[in-house]
mmCIF file of C-alpha atoms in Angstrom:
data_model
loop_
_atom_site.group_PDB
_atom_site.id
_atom_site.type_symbol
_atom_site.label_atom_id
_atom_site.label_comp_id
_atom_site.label_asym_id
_atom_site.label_seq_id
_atom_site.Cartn_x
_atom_site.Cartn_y
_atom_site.Cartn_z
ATOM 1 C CA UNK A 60 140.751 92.867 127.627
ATOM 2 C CA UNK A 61 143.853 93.227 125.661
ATOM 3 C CA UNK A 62 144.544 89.488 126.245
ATOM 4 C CA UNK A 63 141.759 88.312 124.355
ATOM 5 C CA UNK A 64 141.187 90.775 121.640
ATOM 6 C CA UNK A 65 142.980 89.138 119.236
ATOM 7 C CA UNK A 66 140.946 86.367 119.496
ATOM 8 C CA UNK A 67 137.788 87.815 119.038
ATOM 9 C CA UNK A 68 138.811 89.718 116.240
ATOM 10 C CA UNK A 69 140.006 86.877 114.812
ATOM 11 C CA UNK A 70 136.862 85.057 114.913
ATOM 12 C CA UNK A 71 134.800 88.578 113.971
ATOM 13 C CA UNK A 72 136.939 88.793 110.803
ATOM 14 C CA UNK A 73 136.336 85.197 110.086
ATOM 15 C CA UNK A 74 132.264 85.585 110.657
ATOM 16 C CA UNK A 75 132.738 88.911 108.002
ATOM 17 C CA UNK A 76 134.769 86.906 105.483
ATOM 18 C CA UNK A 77 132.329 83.854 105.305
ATOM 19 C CA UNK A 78 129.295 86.037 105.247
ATOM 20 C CA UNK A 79 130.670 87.468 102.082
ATOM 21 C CA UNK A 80 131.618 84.493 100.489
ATOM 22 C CA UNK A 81 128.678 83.225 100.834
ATOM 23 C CA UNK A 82 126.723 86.784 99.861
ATOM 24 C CA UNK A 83 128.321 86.163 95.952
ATOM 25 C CA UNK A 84 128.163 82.443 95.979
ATOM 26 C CA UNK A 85 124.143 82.868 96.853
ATOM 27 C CA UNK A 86 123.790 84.925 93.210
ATOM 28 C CA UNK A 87 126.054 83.332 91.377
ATOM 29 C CA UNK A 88 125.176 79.794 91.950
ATOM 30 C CA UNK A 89 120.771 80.029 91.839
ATOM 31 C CA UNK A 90 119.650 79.342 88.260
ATOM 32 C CA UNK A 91 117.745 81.850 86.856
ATOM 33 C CA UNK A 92 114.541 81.475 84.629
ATOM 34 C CA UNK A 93 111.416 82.137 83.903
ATOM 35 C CA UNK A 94 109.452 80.860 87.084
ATOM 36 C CA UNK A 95 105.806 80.486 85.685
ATOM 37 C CA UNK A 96 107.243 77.973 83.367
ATOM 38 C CA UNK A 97 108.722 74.161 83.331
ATOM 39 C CA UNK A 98 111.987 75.740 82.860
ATOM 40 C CA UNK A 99 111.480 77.469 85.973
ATOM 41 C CA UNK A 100 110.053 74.315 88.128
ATOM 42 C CA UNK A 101 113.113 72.525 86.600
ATOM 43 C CA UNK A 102 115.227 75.471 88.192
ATOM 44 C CA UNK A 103 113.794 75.332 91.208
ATOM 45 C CA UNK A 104 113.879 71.649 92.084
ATOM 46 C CA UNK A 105 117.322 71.608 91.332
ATOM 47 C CA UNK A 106 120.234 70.769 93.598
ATOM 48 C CA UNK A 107 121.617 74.260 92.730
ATOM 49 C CA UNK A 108 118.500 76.599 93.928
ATOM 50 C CA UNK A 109 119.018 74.385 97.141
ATOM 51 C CA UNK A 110 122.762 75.346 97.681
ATOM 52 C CA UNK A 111 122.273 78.883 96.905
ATOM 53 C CA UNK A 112 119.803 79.665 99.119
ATOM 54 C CA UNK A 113 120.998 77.366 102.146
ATOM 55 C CA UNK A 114 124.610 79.890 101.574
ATOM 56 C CA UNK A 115 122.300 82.613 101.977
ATOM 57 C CA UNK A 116 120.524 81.309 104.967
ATOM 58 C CA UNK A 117 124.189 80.885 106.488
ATOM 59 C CA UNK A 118 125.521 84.344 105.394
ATOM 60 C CA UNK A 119 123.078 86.087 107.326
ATOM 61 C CA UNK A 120 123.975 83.579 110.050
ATOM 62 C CA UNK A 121 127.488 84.541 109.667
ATOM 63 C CA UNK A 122 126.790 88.306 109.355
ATOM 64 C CA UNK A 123 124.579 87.756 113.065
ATOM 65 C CA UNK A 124 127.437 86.540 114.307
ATOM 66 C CA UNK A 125 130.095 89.285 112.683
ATOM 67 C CA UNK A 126 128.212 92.446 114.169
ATOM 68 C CA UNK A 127 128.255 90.584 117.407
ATOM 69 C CA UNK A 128 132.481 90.385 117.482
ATOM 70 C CA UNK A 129 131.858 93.773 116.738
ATOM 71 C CA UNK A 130 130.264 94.498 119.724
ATOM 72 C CA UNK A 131 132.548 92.998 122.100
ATOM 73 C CA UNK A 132 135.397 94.643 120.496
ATOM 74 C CA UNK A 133 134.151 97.675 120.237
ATOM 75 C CA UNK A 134 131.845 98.489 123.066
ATOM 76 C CA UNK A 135 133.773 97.418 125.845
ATOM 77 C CA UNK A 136 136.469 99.111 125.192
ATOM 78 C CA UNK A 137 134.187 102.540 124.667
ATOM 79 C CA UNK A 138 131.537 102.310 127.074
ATOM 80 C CA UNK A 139 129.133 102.949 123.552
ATOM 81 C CA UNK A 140 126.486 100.668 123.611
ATOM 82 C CA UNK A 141 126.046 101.708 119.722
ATOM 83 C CA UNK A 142 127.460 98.527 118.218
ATOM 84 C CA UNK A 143 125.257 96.325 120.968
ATOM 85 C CA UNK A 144 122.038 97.928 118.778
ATOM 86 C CA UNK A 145 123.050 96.902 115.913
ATOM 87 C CA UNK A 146 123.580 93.725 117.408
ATOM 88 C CA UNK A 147 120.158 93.061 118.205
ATOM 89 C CA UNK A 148 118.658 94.647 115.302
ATOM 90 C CA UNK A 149 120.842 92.687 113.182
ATOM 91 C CA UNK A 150 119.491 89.355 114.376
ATOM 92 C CA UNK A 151 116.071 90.489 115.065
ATOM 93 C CA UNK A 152 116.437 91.275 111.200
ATOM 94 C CA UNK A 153 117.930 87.922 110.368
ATOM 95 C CA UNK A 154 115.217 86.466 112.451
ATOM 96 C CA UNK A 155 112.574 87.838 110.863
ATOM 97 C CA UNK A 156 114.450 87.285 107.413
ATOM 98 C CA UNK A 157 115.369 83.306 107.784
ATOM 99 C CA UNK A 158 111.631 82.114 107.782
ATOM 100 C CA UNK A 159 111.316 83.429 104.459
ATOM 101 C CA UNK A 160 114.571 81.419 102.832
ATOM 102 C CA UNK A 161 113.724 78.209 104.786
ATOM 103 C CA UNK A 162 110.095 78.389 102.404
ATOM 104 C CA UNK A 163 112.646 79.073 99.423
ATOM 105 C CA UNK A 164 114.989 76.831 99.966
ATOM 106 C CA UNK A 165 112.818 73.450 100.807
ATOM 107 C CA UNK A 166 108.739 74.721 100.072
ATOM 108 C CA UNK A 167 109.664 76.087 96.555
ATOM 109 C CA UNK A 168 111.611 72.784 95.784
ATOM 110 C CA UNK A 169 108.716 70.398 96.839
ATOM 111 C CA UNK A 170 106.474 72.717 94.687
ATOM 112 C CA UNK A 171 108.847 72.641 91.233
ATOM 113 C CA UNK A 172 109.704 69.280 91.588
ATOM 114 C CA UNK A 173 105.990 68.213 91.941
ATOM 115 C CA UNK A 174 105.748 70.225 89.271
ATOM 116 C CA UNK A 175 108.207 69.025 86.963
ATOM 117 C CA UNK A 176 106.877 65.543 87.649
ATOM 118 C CA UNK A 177 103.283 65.939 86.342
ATOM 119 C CA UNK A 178 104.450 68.279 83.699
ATOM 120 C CA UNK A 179 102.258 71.030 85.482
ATOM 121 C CA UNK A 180 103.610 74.567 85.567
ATOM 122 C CA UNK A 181 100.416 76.114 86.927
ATOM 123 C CA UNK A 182 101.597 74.103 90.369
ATOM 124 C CA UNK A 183 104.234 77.296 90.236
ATOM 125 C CA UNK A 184 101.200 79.892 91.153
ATOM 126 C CA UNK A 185 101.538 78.109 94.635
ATOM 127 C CA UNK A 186 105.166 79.731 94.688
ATOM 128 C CA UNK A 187 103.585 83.506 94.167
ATOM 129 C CA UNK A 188 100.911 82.480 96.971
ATOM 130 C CA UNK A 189 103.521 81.888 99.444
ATOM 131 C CA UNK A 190 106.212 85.043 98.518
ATOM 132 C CA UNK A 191 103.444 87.620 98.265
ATOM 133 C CA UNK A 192 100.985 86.202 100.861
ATOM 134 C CA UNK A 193 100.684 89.330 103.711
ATOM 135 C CA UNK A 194 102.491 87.866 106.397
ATOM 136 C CA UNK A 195 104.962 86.632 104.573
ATOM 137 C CA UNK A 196 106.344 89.151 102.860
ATOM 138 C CA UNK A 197 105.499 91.438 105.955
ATOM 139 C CA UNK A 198 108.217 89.851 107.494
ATOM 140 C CA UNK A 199 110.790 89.302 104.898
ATOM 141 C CA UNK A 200 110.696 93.270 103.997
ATOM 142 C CA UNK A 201 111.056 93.866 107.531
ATOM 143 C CA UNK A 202 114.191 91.409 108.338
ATOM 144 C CA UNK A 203 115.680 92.797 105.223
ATOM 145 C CA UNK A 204 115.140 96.832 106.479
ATOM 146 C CA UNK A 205 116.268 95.913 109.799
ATOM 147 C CA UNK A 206 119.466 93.804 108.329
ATOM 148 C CA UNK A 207 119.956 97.140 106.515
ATOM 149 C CA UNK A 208 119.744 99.068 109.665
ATOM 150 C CA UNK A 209 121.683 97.024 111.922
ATOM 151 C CA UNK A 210 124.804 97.086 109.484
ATOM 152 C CA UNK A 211 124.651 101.083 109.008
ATOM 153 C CA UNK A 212 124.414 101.464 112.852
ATOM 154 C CA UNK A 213 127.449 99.002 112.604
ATOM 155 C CA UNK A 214 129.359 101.283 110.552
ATOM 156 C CA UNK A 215 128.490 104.437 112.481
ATOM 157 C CA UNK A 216 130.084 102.618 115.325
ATOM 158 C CA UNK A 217 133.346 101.163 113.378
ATOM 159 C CA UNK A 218 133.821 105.031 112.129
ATOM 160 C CA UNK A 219 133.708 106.567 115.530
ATOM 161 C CA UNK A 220 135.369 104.164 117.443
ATOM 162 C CA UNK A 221 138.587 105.013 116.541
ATOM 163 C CA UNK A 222 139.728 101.518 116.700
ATOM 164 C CA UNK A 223 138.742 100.796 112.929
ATOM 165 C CA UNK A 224 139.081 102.990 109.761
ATOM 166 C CA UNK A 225 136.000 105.617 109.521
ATOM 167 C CA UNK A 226 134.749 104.014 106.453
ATOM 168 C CA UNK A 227 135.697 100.309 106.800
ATOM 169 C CA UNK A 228 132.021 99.340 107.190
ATOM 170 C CA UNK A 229 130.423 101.584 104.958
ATOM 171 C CA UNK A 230 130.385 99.118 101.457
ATOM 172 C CA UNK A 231 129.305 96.272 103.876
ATOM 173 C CA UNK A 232 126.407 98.540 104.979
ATOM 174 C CA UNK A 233 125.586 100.061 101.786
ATOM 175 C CA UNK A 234 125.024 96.320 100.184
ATOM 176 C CA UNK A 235 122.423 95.701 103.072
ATOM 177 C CA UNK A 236 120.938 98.831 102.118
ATOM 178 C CA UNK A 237 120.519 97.442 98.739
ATOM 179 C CA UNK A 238 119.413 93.674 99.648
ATOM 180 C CA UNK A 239 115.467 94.884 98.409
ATOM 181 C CA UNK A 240 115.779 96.639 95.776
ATOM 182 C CA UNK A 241 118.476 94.353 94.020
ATOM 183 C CA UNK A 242 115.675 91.726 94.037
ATOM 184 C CA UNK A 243 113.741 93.711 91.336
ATOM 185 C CA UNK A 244 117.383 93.515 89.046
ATOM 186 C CA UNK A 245 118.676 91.328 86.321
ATOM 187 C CA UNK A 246 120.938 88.238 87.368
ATOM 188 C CA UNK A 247 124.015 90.463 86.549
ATOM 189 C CA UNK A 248 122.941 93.089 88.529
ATOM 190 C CA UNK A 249 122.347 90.779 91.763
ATOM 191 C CA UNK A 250 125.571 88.593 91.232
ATOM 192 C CA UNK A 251 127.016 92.484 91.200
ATOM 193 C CA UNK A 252 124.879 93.306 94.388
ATOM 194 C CA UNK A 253 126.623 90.255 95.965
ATOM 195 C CA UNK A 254 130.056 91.389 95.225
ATOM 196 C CA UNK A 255 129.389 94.687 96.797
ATOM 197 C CA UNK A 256 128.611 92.598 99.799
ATOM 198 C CA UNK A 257 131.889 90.445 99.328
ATOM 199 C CA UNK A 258 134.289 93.417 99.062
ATOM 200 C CA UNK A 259 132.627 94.928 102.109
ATOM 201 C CA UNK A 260 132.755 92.248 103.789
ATOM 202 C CA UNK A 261 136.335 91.395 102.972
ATOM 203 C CA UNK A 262 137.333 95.141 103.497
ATOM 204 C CA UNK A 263 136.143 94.700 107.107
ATOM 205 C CA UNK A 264 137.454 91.588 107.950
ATOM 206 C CA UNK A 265 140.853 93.094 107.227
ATOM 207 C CA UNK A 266 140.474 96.321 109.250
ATOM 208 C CA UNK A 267 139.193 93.780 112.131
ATOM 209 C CA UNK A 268 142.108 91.719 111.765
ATOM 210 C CA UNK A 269 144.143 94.560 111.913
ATOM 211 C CA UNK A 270 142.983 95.693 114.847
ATOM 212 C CA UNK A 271 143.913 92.586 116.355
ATOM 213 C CA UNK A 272 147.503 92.123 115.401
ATOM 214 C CA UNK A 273 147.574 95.470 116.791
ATOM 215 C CA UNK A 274 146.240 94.772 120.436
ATOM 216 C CA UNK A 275 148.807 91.555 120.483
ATOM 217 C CA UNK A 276 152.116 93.776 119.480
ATOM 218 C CA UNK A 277 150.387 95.782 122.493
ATOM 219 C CA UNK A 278 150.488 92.944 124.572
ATOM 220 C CA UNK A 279 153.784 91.696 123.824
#
């Protein structure tokens, strides 16, 4: 076990660093406009609202894969299957969540760059039929909840595992707590929203890698 702890929390820290890189770059790089107008279709079909939402679609991705290394470091070493739940809530959540960016990433850009073409902005009330329609947004409030779930239960098992400071999940957790209602702010408030996520992120990535170094001077 010792042997290859380092490795995996290595690759753990990694997964936690890229997620929030990706968490701020997702804010900070979609355009931001009114979306019932050309502007907005403009916005939409542009290269930019593409890469933003494709880093989001890969930070929960990397986040999936983060709570995971958490698992195996964690879990095996306690016999507390606590941070193997928030494993599988975590990417039932991302799961559920995923469907939801694919339509934003490449339905929303057919839409606003048909759009943009005929010099139509009513084409943009297809956009509201697709986020609000029931099923859809059914299942993107529940991936979200159970994203923010998955990385509280992943705290609660960082801060009593001993292995990890008590806290070093907590801002990761709280900014999944916060992925809804950060929707409903202005652009400063969600590029804020994803450096919450960042700094969490970041935060645990170090205590991770610390925990490795650790396990090696251990080993050696």
């Amino acid at each position: 076990m010792t042997s290859v702890l380092p490795a995996r929390a290595r690759l753990t820290g990694l997964s936690f660093l890229g997620a929030g890189i990706l968490f701020v770059l997702y804010p900070v790089v979609r355009p931001y406009s009114d979306e019932t107008s050309l502007s907005g279709a403009a916005a939409m079909a542009s290269p930019a609202w593409v890469a933003a939402h494709l880093f989001a679609v890969a930070g929960f991705v990397l986040l999936a894969l983060g709570v995971l290394g958490l698992h195996l470091l964690l879990d095996p070493a306690l016999d507390r299957p606590l941070a193997l739940r928030a494993t599988v809530v975590t990417w039932i959540g991302a799961g559920l969540t995923l469907p939801y960016y694919g339509a934003e990433v490449f339905g929303l850009n057919v839409i606003a760059a048909r759009a943009v073409r005929d010099g139509d902005a009513s084409l943009l009330a297809l956009a509201d039929e697709f986020r609000f329609g029931p099923a859809a947004v059914t299942m993107f409030v529940a991936g979200l909840a159970l994203l923010g779930l998955g990385a509280v239960l992943a705290a609660v098992a960082a801060g009593r595992s001993g292995m990890l400071p008590r806290w070093s999940a907590a801002p990761l957790a709280a900014g999944f707590l916060l992925f809804i209602p950060q929707f409903f702010g202005t652009p400063e408030i969600r590029i804020a929203h994803g450096v919450l996520i960042a700094l969490g992120a970041v935060w645990l990535a170090v205590a991770v890698w610390r925990l490795g170094r650790r396990s090696l001077a251990l080993a050696t």
